[in-house]
Coordinates of C-alpha atoms in Angstrom, one line a residue:
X48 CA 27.7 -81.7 76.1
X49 CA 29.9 -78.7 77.0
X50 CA 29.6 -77.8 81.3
X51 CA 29.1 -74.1 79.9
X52 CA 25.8 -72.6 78.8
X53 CA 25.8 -71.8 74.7
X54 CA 24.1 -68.7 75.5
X55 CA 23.6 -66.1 78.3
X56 CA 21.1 -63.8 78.6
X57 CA 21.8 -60.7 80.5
X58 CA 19.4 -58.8 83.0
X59 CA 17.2 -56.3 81.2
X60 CA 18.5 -52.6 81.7
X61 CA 16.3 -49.9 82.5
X62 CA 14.1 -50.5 78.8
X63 CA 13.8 -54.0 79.3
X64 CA 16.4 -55.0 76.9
X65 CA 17.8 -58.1 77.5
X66 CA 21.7 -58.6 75.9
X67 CA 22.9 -61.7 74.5
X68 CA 26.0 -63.2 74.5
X69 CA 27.7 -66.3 73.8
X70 CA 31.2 -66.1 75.6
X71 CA 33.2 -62.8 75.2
X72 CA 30.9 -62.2 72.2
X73 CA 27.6 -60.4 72.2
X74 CA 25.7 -61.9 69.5
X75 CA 22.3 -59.3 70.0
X76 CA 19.7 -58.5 71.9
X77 CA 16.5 -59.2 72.9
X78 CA 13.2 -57.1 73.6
X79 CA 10.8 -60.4 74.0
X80 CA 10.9 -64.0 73.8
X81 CA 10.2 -63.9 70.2
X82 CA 13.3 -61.7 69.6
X83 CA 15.4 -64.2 71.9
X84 CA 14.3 -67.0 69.8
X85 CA 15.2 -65.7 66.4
X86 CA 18.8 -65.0 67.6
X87 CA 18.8 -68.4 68.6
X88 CA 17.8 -69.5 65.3
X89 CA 20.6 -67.9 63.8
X90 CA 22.8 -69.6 65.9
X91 CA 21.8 -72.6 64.7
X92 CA 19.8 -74.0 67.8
X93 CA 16.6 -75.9 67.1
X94 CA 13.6 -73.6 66.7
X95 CA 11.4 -75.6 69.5
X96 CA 14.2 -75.1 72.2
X97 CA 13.6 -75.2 75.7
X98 CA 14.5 -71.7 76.9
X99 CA 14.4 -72.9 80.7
X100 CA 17.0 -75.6 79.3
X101 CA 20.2 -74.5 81.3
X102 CA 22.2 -76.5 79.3
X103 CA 21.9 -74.2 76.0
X104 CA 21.0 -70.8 78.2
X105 CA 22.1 -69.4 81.4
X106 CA 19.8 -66.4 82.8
X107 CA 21.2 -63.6 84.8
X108 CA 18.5 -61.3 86.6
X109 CA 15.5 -63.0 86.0
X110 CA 14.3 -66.1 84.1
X111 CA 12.6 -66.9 80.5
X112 CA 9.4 -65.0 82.1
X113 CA 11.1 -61.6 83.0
X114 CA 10.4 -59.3 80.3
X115 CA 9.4 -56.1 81.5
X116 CA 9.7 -54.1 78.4
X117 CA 6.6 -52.0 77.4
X118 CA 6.4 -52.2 74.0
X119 CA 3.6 -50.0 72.6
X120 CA 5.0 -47.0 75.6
X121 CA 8.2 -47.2 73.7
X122 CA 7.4 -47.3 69.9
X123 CA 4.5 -44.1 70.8
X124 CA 7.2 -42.5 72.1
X125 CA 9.7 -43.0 69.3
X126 CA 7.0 -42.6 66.6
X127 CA 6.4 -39.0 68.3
X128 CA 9.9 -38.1 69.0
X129 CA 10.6 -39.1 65.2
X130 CA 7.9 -36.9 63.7
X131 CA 8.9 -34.0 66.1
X132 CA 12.2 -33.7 64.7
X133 CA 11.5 -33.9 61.3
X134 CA 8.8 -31.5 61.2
X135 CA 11.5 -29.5 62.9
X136 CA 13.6 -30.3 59.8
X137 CA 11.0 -29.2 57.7
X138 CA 10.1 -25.8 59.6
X139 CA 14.2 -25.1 59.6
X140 CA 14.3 -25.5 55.8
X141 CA 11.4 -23.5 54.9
X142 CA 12.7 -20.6 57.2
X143 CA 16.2 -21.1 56.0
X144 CA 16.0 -21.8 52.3
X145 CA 14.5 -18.9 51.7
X146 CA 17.4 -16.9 53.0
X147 CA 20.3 -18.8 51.9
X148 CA 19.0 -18.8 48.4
X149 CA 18.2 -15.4 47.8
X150 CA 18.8 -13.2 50.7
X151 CA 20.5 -9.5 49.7
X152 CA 23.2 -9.5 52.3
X153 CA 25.8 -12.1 52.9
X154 CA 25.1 -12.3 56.7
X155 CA 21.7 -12.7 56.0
X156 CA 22.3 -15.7 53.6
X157 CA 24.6 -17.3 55.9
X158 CA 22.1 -17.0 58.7
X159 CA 20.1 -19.0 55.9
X160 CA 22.4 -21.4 55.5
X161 CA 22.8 -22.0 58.9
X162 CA 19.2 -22.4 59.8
X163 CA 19.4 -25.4 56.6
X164 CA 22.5 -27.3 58.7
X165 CA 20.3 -27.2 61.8
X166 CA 17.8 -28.9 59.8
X167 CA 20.1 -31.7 58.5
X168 CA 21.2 -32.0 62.4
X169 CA 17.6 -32.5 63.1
X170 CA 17.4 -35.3 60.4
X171 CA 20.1 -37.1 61.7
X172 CA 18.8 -36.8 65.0
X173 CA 15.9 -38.7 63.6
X174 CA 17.5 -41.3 62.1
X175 CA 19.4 -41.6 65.6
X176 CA 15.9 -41.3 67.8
X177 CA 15.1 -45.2 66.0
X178 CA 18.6 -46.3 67.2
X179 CA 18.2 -45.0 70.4
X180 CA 14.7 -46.5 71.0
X181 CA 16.0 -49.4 69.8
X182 CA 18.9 -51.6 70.1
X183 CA 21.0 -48.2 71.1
X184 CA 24.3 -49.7 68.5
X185 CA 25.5 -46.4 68.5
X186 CA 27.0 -44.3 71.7
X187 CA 26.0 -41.2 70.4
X188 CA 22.7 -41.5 69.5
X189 CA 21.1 -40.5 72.2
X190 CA 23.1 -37.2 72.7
X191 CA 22.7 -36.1 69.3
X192 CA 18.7 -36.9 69.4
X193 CA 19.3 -34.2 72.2
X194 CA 21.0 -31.9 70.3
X195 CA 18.2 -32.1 67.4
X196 CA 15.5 -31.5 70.4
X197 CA 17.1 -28.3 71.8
X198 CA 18.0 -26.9 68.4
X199 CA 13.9 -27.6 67.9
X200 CA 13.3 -25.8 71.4
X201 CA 16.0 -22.9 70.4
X202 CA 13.9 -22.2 67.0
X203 CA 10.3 -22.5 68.2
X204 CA 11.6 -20.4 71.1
X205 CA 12.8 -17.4 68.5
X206 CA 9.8 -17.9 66.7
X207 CA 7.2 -17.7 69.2
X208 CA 8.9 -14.6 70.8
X209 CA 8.8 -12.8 67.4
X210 CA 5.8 -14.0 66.5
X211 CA 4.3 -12.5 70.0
X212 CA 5.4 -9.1 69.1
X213 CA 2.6 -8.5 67.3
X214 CA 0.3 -11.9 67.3
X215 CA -0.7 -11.5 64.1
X216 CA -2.1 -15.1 62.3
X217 CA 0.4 -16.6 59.8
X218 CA -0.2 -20.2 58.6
X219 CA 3.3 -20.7 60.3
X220 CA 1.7 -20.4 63.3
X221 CA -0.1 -24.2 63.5
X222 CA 3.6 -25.3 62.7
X223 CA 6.1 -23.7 65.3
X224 CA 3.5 -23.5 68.0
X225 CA 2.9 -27.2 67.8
X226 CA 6.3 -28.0 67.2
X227 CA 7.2 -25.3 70.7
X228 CA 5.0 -27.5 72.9
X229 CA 6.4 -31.0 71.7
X230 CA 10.2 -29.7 72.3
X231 CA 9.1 -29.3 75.6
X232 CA 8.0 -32.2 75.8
X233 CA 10.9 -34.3 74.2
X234 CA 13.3 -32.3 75.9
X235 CA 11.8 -33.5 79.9
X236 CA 11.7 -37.3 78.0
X237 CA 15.1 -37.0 77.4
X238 CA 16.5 -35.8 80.8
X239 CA 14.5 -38.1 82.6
X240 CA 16.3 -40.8 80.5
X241 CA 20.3 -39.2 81.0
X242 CA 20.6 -39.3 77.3
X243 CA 24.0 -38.4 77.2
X244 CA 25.2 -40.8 79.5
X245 CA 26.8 -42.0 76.5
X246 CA 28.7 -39.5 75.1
X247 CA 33.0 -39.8 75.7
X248 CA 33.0 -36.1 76.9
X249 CA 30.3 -35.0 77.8
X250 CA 31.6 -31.7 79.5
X251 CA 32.8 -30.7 76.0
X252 CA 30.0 -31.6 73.9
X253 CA 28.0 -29.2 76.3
X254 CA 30.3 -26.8 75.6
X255 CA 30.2 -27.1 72.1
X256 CA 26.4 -27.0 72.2
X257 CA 26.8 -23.7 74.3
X258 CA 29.7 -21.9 71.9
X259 CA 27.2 -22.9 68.9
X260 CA 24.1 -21.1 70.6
X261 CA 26.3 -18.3 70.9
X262 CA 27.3 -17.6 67.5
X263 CA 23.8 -18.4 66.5
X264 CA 22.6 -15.7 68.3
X265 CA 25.4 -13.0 67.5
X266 CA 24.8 -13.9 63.9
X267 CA 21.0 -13.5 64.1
X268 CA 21.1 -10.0 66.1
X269 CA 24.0 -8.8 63.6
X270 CA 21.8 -9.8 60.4
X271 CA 18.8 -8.9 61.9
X272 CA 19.5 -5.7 63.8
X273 CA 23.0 -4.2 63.0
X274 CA 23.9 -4.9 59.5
X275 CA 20.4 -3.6 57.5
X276 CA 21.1 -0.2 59.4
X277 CA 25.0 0.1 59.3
X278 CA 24.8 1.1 56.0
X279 CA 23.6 4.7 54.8
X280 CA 21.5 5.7 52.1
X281 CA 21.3 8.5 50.4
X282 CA 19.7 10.0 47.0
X283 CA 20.6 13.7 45.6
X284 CA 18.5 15.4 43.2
X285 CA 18.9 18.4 41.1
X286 CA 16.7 20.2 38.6
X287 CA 17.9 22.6 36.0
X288 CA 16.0 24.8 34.0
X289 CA 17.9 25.7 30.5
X290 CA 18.0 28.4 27.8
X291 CA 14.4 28.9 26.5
X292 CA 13.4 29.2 22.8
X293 CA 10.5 31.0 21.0
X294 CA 8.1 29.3 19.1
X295 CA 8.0 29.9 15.2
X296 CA 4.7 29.6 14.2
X297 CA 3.1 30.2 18.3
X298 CA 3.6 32.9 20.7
X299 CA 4.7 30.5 23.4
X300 CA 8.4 29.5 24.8
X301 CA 9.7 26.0 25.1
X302 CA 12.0 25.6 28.4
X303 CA 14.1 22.6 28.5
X304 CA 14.4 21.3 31.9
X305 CA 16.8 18.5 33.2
X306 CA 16.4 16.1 36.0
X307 CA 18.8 14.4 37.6
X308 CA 18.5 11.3 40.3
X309 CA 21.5 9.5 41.5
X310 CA 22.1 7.2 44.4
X311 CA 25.1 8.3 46.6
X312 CA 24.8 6.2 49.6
X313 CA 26.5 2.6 50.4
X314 CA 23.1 0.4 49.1
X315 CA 20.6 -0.2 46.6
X316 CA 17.3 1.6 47.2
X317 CA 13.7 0.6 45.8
X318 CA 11.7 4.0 44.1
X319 CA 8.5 3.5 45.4
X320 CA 6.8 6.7 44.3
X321 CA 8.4 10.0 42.5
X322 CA 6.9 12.9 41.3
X323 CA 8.2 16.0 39.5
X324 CA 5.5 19.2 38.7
X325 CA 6.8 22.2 37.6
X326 CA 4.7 25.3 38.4
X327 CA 4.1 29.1 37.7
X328 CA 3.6 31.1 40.3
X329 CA 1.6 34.8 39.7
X330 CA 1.3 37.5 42.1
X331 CA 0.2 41.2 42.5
X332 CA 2.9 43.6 42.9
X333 CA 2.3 46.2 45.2
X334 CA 4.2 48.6 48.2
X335 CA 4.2 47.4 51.1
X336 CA 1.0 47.7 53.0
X337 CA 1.6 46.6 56.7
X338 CA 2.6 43.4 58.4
X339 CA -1.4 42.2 59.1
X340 CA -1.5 41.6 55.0
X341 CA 2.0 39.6 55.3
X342 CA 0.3 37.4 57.4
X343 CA -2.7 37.1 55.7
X344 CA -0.9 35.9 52.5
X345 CA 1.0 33.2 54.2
X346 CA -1.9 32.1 56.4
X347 CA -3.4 31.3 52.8
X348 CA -0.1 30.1 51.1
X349 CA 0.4 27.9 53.8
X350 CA -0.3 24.4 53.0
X351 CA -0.2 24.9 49.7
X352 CA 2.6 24.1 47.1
X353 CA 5.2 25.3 49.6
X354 CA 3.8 23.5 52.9
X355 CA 5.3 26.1 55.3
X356 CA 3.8 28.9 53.1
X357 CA 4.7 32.1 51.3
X358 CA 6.0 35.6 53.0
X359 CA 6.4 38.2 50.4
X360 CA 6.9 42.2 51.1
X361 CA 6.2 43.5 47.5
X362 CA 3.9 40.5 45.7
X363 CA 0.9 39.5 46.7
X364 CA -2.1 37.7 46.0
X365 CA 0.1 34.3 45.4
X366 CA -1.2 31.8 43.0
X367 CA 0.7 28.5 41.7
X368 CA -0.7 26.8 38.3
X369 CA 0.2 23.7 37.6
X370 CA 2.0 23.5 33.8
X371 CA 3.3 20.3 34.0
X372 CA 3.9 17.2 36.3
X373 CA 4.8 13.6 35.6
X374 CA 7.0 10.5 36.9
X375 CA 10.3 10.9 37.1
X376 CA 11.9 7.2 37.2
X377 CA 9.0 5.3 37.8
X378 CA 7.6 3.1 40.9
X379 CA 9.4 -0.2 40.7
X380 CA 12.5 0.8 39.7
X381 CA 15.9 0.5 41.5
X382 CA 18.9 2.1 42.0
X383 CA 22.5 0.3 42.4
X384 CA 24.7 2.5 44.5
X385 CA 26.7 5.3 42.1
X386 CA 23.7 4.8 39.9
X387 CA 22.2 7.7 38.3
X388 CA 19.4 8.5 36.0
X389 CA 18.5 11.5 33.9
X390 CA 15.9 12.8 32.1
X391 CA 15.4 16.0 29.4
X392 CA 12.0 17.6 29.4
X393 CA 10.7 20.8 28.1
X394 CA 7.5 22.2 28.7
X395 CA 6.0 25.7 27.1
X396 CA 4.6 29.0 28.4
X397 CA 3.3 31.2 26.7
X398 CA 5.1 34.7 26.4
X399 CA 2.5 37.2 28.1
X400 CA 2.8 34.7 30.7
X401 CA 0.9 36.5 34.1
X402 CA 3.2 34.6 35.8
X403 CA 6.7 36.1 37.8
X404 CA 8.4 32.7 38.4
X405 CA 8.4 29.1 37.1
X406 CA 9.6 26.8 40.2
X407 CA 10.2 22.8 39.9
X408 CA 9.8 20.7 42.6
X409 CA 10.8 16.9 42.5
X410 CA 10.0 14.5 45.1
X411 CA 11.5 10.5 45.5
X412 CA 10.2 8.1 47.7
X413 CA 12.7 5.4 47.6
X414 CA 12.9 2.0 50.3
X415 CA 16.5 0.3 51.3
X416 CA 17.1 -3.2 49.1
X417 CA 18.8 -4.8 51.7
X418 CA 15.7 -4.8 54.3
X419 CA 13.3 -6.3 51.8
X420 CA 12.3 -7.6 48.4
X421 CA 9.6 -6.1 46.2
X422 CA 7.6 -7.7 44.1
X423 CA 8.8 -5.5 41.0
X424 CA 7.1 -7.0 38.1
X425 CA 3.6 -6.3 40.1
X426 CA 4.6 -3.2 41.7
X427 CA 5.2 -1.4 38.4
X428 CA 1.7 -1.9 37.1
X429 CA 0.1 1.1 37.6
X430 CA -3.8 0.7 38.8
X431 CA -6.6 3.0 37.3
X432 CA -8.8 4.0 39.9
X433 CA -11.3 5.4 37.5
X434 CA -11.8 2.4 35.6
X435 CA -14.3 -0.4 36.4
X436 CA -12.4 -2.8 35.2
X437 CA -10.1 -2.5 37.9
X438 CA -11.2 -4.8 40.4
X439 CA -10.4 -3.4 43.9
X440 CA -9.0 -0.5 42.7
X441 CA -12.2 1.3 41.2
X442 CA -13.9 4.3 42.6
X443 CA -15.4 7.0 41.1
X444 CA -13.6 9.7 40.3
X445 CA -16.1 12.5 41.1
X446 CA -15.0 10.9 44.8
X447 CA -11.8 9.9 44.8
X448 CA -10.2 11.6 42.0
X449 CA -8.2 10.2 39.1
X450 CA -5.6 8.6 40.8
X451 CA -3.0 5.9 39.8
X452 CA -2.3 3.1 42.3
X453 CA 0.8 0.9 42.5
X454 CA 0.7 -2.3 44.7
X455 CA 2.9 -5.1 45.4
X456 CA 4.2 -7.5 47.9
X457 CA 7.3 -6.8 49.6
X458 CA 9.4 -9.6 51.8
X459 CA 11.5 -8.8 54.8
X460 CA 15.5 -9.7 53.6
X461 CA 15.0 -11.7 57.4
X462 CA 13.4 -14.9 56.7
X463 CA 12.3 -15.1 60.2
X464 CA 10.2 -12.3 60.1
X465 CA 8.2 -12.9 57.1
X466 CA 7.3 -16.0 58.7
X467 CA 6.1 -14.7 62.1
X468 CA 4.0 -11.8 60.2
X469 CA 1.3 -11.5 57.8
X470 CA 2.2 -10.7 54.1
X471 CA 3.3 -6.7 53.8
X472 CA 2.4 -5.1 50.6
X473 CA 3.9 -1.7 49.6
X474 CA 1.4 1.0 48.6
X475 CA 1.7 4.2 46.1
X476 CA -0.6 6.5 45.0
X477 CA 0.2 8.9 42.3
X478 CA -1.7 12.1 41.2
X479 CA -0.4 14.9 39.2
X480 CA 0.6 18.0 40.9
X481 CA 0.4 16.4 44.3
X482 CA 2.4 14.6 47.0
X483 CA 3.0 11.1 45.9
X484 CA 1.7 8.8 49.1
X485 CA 3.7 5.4 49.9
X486 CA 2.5 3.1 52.9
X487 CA 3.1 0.0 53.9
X488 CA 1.3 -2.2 55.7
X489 CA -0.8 -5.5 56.4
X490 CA -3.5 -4.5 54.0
X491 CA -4.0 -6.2 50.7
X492 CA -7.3 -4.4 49.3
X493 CA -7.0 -0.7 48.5
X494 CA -10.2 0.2 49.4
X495 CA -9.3 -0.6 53.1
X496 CA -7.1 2.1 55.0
X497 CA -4.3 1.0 57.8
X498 CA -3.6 2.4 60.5
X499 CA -1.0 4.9 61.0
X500 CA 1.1 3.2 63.6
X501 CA 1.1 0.1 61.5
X502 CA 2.1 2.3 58.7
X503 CA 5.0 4.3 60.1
X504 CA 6.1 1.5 61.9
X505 CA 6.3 -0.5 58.7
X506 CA 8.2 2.2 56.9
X507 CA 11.0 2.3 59.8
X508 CA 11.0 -1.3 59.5
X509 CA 12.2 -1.3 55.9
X510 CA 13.9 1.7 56.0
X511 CA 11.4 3.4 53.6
X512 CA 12.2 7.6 53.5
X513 CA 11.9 10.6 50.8
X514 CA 13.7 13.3 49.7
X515 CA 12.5 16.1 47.6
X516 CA 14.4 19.3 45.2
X517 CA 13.5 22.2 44.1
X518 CA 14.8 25.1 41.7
X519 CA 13.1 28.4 40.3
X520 CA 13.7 30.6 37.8
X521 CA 12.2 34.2 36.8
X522 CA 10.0 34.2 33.7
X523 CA 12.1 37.5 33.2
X524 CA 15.2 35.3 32.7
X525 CA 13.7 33.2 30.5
X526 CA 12.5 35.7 28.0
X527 CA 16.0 37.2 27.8
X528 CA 17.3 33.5 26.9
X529 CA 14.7 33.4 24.0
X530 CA 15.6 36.9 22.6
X531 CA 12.4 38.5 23.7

């Protein structure tokens, strides 16, 4: 029989963990006695072995008894720490994927993408958390189960500070709240334990971690903040009236009129709502009478077709009747940047028209592409409001009008938003001869109304805006053209 033990069995470190060795070589290690025995089985030693036997072990900082490991303190703890991370896994997907798949800007789809790596970092941190509760085989494990935690701390922590904004419920909510309070948690756990004792450089690894949280956060504020405004948008419109002709068989004129829309600004723009209406205005000619009756006739035109009002010397009496009003593209629609769309309409009169002038105004609600997505294929639909069969959208029309509504759901281009708000639906209504209205806001029932701080602030937020044309021409003018 050899003078030297087979086996020694180290002291346990600060878990309880007892290494084995048999000479230079460490052949495992050992939680319990149980543990120690089935190493010893695979050494070959018998299985009833006398572990007080010094002849086959030698014990160094305590004997066959000292086994102060707490079993079900450490597998709670890993169990928890494991779930943690990969529900932080899971959160990071479902507020990256989004983005890197389908975002409208390429910063905004790397911020995507970048939010998808964190969540593979946090998987591998969880595969690392069992190592580290464990045997600890690899040197890094415990540093990169750090790194999973405060990526899990960093995202919770931009969450709930978005989400506080305006503390309105999302589902999302029962996820990163949780999921705040647990990387709180893991992250005292961890520092208590000097996790990344066993990292090579440690100085550099926190500096890594540092540079990492700092392009995160550039890239964030620059998707976020900068690069959906950087970019201006702009829509021109003209309207053209052209050469009328006489009817043959009627005493009425036919004017052509042409329409023009293009986009000359740097991004893609949403129409949410347009309207064109072309009107004939009639007045009674007279001298002038005195500046009290100049007043009186814009205190009345005011509002009116022309929202600032009318001030004519020689014509009063103003009256505007509509002739004819329509869409012009179409809610739902898009335009690409250079893209331009055109449209031929004529419309008749007839020739002992009372009216002086015809005047054309068009009017183009439009939303920036690059701040959101709209559910187009919805949106388009047009809603009768004077039908019953329209479910949420009916109301008489003796009190509401006839009205066309268009609704649809529109998502923020930033991921993170969408999930630290309620759902945002874009709302038009359409009438003919009046101001299209657009809104957007929190509210998915029509019959409901908003309120107007929700609504403008909405509108800022995705860069929603109008712009409006007009042209006029003298009936005079148009009877010459027609030979009359």
């Amino acid at each position: 029989m050899s003078i030297r033990p087979w086996v020694v069995v180290e002291a346990p470190d600060s878990r309880g963990l007892r290494r084995v060795t048999r000479g230079s070589e460490t052949v495992g290690s050992a939680w319990s006695p149980s543990d120690l025995r089935r190493i010893l089985r695979r050494l070959d030693f018998p299985d009833d072995v006398d572990l007080d036997d010094t002849a086959f072990i030698c014990w160094r900082g305590g004997d066959s008894d000292t086994w102060p490991d707490r079993p079900w303190r450490r597998r709670v703890t890993l169990v928890v720490m494991t779930v943690g991370l990969l529900a932080s896994l899971v959160l990071s997907a479902m507020v990256g994927w989004p983005d890197a798949a389908g975002a409208l800007t390429f910063a905004q789809r790397m911020t995507g993408v970048l939010f998808v790596l964190t969540g593979l970092v946090q998987g591998l941190a969880a595969a690392m958390a069992l190592d580290y509760w464990g045997r600890r085989q690899f040197r890094m494990s415990g540093a990169i189960v750090l790194l999973g935690v405060l990526i899990a701390l960093a995202t919770d922590s931009l969450l709930l500070f978005m989400w506080l904004e305006e503390t309105e419920y999302t589902p999302y909510l029962l996820m990163f709240l949780p999921l705040w309070c647990w990387s709180v948690w893991a992250l005292v756990v961890l520092v208590r334990e000097d996790c990344w004792k066993g990292v090579p450089r440690p100085k550099r690894f926190a500096a890594g971690v540092v540079v990492t949280a700092l392009l995160t956060g550039v890239s964030l504020a620059y998707s976020t903040m900068y690069q959906p405004t950087a970019a201006p948008m702009h829509l021109s419109l003209q309207a053209k009236f052209g050469a009328a002709r006489a009817d043959r068989e009627a005493p009425f004129l036919h004017v052509p009129l042409s329409l023009h829309v293009r986009n000359t600004g740097k991004i893609p723009v949403y129409v949410t709502n347009d309207i064109y209406t072309v009107r004939g205005r009639g007045a009674k000619y007279s001298e002038f009478t005195g500046s009290e009756d100049m007043l009186r006739e814009w205190r009345e035109s005011a509002g009116k077709g022309n929202a600032l009002g009318d001030v004519e010397r020689y014509a009063g009496n103003l009256r505007r009747t509509v002739i004819s009003s329509s869409h012009l593209y179409g809610p739902g629609k898009w335009l690409e940047v250079g893209q331009q769309y055109s449209v031929e309409h004529v419309f008749q009169i007839p020739e002992d028209a009372v009216y002086g002038t015809v005047a054309v105004t068009m009017q183009v609600s439009y939303m920036r592409k690059d701040r959101g997505k709209l559910d187009v294929d919805e949106f388009k639909n047009p809603h009768y409001t004077w039908h019953e069969s329209e479910e949420g959208f009916y109301c008489p029309w003796e009190r509401c009008g006839q009205r066309l509504v268009y609704s649809g759901r529109v998502r923020h281009n930033n991921n993170l938003i969408n999930v630290t708000r309620k759902p945002r639906f874009v709302w038009a209504t359409w009438a003919p001869g009046t101001a299209p209205v657009t809104s957007v806001s929190s509210l998915s029932r029509w019959d409901r109304t908003a309120s107007k701080r929700e609504v403008r602030r909405e509108l800022d937020r995705y860069g929603a805006a109008s712009i409006r044309a007009d042209a006029e021409i003298a009936v005079a003018e148009l009877l010459r053209s027609a030979g009359l």
